[in-house]
mmCIF file of C-alpha atoms and ligand atoms in Angstrom:
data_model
loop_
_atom_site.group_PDB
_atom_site.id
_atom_site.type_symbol
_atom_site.label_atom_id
_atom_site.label_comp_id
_atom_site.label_asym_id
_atom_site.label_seq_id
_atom_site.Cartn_x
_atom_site.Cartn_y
_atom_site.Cartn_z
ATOM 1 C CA UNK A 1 0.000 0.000 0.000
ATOM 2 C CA UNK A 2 1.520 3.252 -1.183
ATOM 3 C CA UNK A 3 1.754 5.706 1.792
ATOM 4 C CA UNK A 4 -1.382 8.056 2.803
ATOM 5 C CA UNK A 5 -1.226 11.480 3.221
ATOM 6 C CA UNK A 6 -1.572 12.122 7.164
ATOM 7 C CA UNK A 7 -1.445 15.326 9.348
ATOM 8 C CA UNK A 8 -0.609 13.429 12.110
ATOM 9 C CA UNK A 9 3.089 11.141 12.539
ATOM 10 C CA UNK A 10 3.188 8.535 15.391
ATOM 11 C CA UNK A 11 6.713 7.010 16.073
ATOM 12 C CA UNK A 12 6.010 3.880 16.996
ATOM 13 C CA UNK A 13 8.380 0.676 18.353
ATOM 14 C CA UNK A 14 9.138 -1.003 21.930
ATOM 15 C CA UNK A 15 10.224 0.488 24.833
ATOM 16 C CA UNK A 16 13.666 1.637 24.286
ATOM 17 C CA UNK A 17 13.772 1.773 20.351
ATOM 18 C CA UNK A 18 13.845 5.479 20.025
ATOM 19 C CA UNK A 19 10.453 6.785 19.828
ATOM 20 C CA UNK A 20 10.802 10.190 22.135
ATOM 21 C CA UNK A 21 14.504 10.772 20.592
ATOM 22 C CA UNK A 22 13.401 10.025 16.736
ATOM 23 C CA UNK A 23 9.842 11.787 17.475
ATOM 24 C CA UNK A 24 11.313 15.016 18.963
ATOM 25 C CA UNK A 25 13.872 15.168 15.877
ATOM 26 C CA UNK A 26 11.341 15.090 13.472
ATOM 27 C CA UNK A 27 8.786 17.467 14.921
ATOM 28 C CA UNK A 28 11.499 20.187 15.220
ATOM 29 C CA UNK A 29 12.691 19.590 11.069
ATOM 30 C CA UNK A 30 8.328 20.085 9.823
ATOM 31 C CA UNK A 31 8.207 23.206 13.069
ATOM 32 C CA UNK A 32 5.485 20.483 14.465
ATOM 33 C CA UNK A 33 4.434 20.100 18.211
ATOM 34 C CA UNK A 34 5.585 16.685 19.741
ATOM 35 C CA UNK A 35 3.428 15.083 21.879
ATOM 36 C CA UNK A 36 5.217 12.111 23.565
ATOM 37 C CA UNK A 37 2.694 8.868 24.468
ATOM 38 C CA UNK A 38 4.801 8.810 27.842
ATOM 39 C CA UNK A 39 2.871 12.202 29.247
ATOM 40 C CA UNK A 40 -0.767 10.513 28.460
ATOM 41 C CA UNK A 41 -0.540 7.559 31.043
ATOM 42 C CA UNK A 42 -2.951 7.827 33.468
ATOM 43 C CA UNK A 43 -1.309 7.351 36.794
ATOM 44 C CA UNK A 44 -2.536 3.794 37.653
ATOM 45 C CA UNK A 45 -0.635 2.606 34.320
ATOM 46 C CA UNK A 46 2.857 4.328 35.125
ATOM 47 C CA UNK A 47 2.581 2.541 38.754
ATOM 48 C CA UNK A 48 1.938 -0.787 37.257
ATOM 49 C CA UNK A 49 4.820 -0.387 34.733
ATOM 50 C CA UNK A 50 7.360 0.605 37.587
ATOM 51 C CA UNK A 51 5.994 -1.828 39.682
ATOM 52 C CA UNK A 52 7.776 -4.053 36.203
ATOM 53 C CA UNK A 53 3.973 -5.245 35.257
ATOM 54 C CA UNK A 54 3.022 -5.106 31.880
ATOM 55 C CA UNK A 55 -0.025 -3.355 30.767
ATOM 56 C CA UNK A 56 -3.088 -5.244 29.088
ATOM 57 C CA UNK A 57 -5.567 -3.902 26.370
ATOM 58 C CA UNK A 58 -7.836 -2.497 29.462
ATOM 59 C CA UNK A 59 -4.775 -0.393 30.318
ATOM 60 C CA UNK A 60 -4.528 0.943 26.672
ATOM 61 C CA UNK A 61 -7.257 2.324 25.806
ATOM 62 C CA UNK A 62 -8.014 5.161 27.505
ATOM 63 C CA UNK A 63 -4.351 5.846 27.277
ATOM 64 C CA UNK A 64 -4.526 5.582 23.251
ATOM 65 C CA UNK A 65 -7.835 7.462 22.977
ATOM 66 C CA UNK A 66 -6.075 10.472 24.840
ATOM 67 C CA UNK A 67 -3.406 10.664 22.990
ATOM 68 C CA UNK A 68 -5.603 10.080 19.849
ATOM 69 C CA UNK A 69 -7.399 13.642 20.410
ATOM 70 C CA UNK A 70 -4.774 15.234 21.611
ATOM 71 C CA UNK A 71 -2.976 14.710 18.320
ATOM 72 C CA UNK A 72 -5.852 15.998 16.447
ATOM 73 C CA UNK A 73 -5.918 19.464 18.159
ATOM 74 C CA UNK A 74 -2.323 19.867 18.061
ATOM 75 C CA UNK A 75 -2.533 19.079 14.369
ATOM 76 C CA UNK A 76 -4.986 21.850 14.086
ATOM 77 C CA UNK A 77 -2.511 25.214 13.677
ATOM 78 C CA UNK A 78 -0.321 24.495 11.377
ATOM 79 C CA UNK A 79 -1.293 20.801 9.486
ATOM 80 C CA UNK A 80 0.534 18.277 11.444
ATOM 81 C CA UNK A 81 1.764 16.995 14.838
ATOM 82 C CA UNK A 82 3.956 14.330 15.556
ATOM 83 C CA UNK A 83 3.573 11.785 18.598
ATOM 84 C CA UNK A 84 5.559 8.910 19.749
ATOM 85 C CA UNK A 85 3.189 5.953 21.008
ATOM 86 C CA UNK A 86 4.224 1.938 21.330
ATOM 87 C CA UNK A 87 1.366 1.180 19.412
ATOM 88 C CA UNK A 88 2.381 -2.568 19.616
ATOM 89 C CA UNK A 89 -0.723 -4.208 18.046
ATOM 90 C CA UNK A 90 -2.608 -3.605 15.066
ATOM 91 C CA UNK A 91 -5.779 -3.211 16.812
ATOM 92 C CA UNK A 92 -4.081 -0.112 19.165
ATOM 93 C CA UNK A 93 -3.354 1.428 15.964
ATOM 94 C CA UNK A 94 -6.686 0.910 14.510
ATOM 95 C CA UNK A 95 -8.116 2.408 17.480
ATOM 96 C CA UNK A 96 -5.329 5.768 17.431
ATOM 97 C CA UNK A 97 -7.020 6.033 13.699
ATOM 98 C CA UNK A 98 -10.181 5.264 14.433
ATOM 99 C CA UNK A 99 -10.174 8.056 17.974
ATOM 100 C CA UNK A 100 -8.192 10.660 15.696
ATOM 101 C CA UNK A 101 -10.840 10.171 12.877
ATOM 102 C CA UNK A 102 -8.179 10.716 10.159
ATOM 103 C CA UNK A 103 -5.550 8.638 8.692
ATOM 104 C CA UNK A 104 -2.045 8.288 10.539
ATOM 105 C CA UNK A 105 1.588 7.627 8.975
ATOM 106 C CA UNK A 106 3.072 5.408 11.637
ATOM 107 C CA UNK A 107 6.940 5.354 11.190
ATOM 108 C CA UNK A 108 8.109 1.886 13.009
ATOM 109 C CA UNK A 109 11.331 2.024 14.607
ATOM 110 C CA UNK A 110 12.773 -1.640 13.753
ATOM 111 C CA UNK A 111 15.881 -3.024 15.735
ATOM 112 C CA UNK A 112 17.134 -6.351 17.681
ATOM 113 C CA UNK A 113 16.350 -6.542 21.594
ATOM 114 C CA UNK A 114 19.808 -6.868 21.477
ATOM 115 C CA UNK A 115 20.167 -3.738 20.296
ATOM 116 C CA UNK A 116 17.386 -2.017 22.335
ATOM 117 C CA UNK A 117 18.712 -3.503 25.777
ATOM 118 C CA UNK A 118 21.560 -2.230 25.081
ATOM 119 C CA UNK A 119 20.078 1.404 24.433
ATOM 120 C CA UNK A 120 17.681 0.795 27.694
ATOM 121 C CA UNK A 121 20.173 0.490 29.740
ATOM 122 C CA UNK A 122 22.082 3.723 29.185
ATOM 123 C CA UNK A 123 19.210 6.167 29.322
ATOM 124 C CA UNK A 124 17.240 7.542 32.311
ATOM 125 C CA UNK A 125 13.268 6.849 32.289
ATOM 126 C CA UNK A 126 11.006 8.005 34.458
ATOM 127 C CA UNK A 127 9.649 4.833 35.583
ATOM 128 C CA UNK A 128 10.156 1.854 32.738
ATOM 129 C CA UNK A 129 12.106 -0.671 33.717
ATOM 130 C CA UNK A 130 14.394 -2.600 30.774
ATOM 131 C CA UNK A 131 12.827 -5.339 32.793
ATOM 132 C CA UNK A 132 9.801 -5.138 30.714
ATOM 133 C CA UNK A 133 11.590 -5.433 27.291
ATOM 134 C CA UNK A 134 10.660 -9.260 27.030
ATOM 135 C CA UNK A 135 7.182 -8.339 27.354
ATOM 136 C CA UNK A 136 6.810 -5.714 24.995
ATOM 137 C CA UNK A 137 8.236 -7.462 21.870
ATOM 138 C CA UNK A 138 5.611 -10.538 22.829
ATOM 139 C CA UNK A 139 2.792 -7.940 22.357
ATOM 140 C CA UNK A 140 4.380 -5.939 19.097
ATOM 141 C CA UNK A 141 2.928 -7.184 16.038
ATOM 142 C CA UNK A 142 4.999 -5.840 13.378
ATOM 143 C CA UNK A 143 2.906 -3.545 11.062
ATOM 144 C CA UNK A 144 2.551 -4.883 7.368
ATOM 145 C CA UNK A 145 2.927 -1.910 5.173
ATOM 146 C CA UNK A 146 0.618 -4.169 2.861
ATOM 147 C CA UNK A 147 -1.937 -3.181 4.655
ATOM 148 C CA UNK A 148 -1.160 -0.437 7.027
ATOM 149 C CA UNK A 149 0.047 3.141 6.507
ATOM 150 C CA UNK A 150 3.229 2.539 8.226
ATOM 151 C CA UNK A 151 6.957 3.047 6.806
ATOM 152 C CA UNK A 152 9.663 1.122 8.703
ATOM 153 C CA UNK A 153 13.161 2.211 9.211
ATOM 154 C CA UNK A 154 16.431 0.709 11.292
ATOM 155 C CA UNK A 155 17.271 1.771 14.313
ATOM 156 C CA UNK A 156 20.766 1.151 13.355
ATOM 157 C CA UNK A 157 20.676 4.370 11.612
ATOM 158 C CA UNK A 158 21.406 7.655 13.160
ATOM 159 C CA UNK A 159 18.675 9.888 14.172
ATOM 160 C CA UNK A 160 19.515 12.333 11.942
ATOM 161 C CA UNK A 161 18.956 9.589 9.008
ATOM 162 C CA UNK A 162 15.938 7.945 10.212
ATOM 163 C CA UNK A 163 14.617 11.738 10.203
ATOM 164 C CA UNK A 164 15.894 12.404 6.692
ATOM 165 C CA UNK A 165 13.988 8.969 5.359
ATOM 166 C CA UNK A 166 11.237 10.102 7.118
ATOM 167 C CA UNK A 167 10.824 13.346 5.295
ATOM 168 C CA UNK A 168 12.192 12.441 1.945
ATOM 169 C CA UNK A 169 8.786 9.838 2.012
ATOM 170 C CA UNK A 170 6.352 12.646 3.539
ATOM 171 C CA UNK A 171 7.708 14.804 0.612
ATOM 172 C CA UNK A 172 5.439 12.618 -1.931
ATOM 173 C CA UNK A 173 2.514 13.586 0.654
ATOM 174 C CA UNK A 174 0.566 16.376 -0.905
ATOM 175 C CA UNK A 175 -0.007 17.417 2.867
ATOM 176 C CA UNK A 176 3.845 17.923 3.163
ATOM 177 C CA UNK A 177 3.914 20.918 1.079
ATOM 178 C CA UNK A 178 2.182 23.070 3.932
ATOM 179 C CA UNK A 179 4.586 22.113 6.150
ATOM 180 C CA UNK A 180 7.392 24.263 3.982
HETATM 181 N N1 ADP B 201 18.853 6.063 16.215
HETATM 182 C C1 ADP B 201 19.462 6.014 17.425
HETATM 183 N N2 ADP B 201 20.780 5.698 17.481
HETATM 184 C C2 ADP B 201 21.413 5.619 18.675
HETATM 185 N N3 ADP B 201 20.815 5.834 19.887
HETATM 186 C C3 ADP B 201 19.486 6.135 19.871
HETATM 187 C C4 ADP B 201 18.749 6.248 18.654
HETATM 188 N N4 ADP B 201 17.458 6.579 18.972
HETATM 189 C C5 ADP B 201 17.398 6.654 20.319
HETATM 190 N N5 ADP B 201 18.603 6.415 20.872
HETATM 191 C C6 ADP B 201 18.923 6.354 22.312
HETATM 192 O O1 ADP B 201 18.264 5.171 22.788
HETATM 193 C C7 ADP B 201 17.693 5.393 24.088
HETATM 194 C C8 ADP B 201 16.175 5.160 24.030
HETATM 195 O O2 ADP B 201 15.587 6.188 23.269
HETATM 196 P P1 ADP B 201 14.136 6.734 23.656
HETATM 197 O O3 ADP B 201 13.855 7.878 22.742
HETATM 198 O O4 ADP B 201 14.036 6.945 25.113
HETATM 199 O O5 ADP B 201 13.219 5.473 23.265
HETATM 200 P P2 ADP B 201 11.637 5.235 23.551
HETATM 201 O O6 ADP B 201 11.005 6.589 23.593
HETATM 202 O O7 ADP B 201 11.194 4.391 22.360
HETATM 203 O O8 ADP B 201 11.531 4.481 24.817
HETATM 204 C C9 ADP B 201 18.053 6.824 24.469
HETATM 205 O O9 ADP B 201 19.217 6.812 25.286
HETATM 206 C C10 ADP B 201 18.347 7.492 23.138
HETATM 207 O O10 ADP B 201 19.278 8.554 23.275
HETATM 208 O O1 6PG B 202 3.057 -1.175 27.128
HETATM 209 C C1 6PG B 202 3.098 -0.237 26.337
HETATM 210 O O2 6PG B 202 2.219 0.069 25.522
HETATM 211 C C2 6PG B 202 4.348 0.591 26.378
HETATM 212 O O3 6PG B 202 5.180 0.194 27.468
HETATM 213 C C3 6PG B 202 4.080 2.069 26.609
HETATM 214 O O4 6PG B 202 3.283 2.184 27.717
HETATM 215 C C4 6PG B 202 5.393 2.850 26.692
HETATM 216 O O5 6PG B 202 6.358 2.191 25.964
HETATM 217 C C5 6PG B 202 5.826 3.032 28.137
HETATM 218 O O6 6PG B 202 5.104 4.144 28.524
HETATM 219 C C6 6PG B 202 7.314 3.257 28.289
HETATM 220 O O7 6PG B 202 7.701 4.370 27.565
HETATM 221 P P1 6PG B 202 8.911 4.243 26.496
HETATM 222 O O8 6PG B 202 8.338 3.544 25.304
HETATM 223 O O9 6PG B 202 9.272 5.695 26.243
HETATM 224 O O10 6PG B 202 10.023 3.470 27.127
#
């Protein structure tokens, strides 16, 4: 499926694969607010997370609905708003479309739990623990650009060249052009 136009860019990947870094990057290059999935928890899910217990759907989706609408709005100014969300099953990002009303590019952040651990365990977060890295690649399943508006890129690459691919393929976006 060729790409959709979209106002609204969700970084998406496991804990650790570079969604706030990557997400942050990208919103500053298109002069776009970032809204980072992190900030939307409700308090009960950051507990249970530090506490090193994975969430469930029931956890989700008020979280995902949130973030959903808050997207939307910041969208509004300017034509687009980037978030950064796990989004680890098709049917979360179904639902972050479906809440948002409007189609969203997700932009998968790909790499090895190797890889990731390794990244996890070098960074300060507020309350994940790297503890929970197991769990969260058992719940991803891996978007298929056949069928989902999603563009995949390594984590092996910089940030600065995951943000370049990024743009080059929003470019081809009719939406893009408002961004300039
Ligand atoms: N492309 C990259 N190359 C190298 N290090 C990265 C890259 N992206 C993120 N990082 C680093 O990996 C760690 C996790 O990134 P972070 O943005 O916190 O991930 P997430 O938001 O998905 O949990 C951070 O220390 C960050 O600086
Ligand atoms: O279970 C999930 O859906 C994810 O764990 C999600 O809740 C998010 O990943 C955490 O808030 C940790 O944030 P980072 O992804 O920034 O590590």
């Amino acid at each position: 499926m060729s790409l959709v136009p979209a106002r609204i860019i969700i970084v998406m990947g496991v804990s650790g694969s570079g969604k706030s870094t990557t997400g942050q990057a990208i919103a500053r290059q298109l002069h776009a607010p970032f809204l980072d999935g992190d900030q939307f928890h409700p308090p009960a899910n950051v507990e249970k997370m530090r506490a090193g217990t994975p969430l469930v759907d029931e956890d989700r989706w008020p979280w995902l609905e949130r973030l959903a609408k808050a997207l939307c709005e910041a969208a509004e100014p300017k034509g687009v708003a980037v978030g950064a969300c796990s989004a680890l099953r098709r049917i979360y990002r179904d639902y972050l479309v479906e809440k948002a009303g409007e189609p969203i590019l997700f932009v998968h952040l790909e790499g090895s739990k190797e890889l990731i651990a390794s990244r996890m365990a070098t960074r300060q977060h507020e309350y994940m623990p790297a503890a929970l890295l197991d769990s969260q690649f058992a719940t991803l399943e891996v978007p298929d650009p056949a069928t989902e508006n999603v563009l995949a890129v390594p984590i092996t690459d910089s940030v600065e060249k995951i943000t370049r691919t990024v743009l080059k393929n929003l470019e081809h976006l009719k939406s893009f052009r408002r961004w300039q």
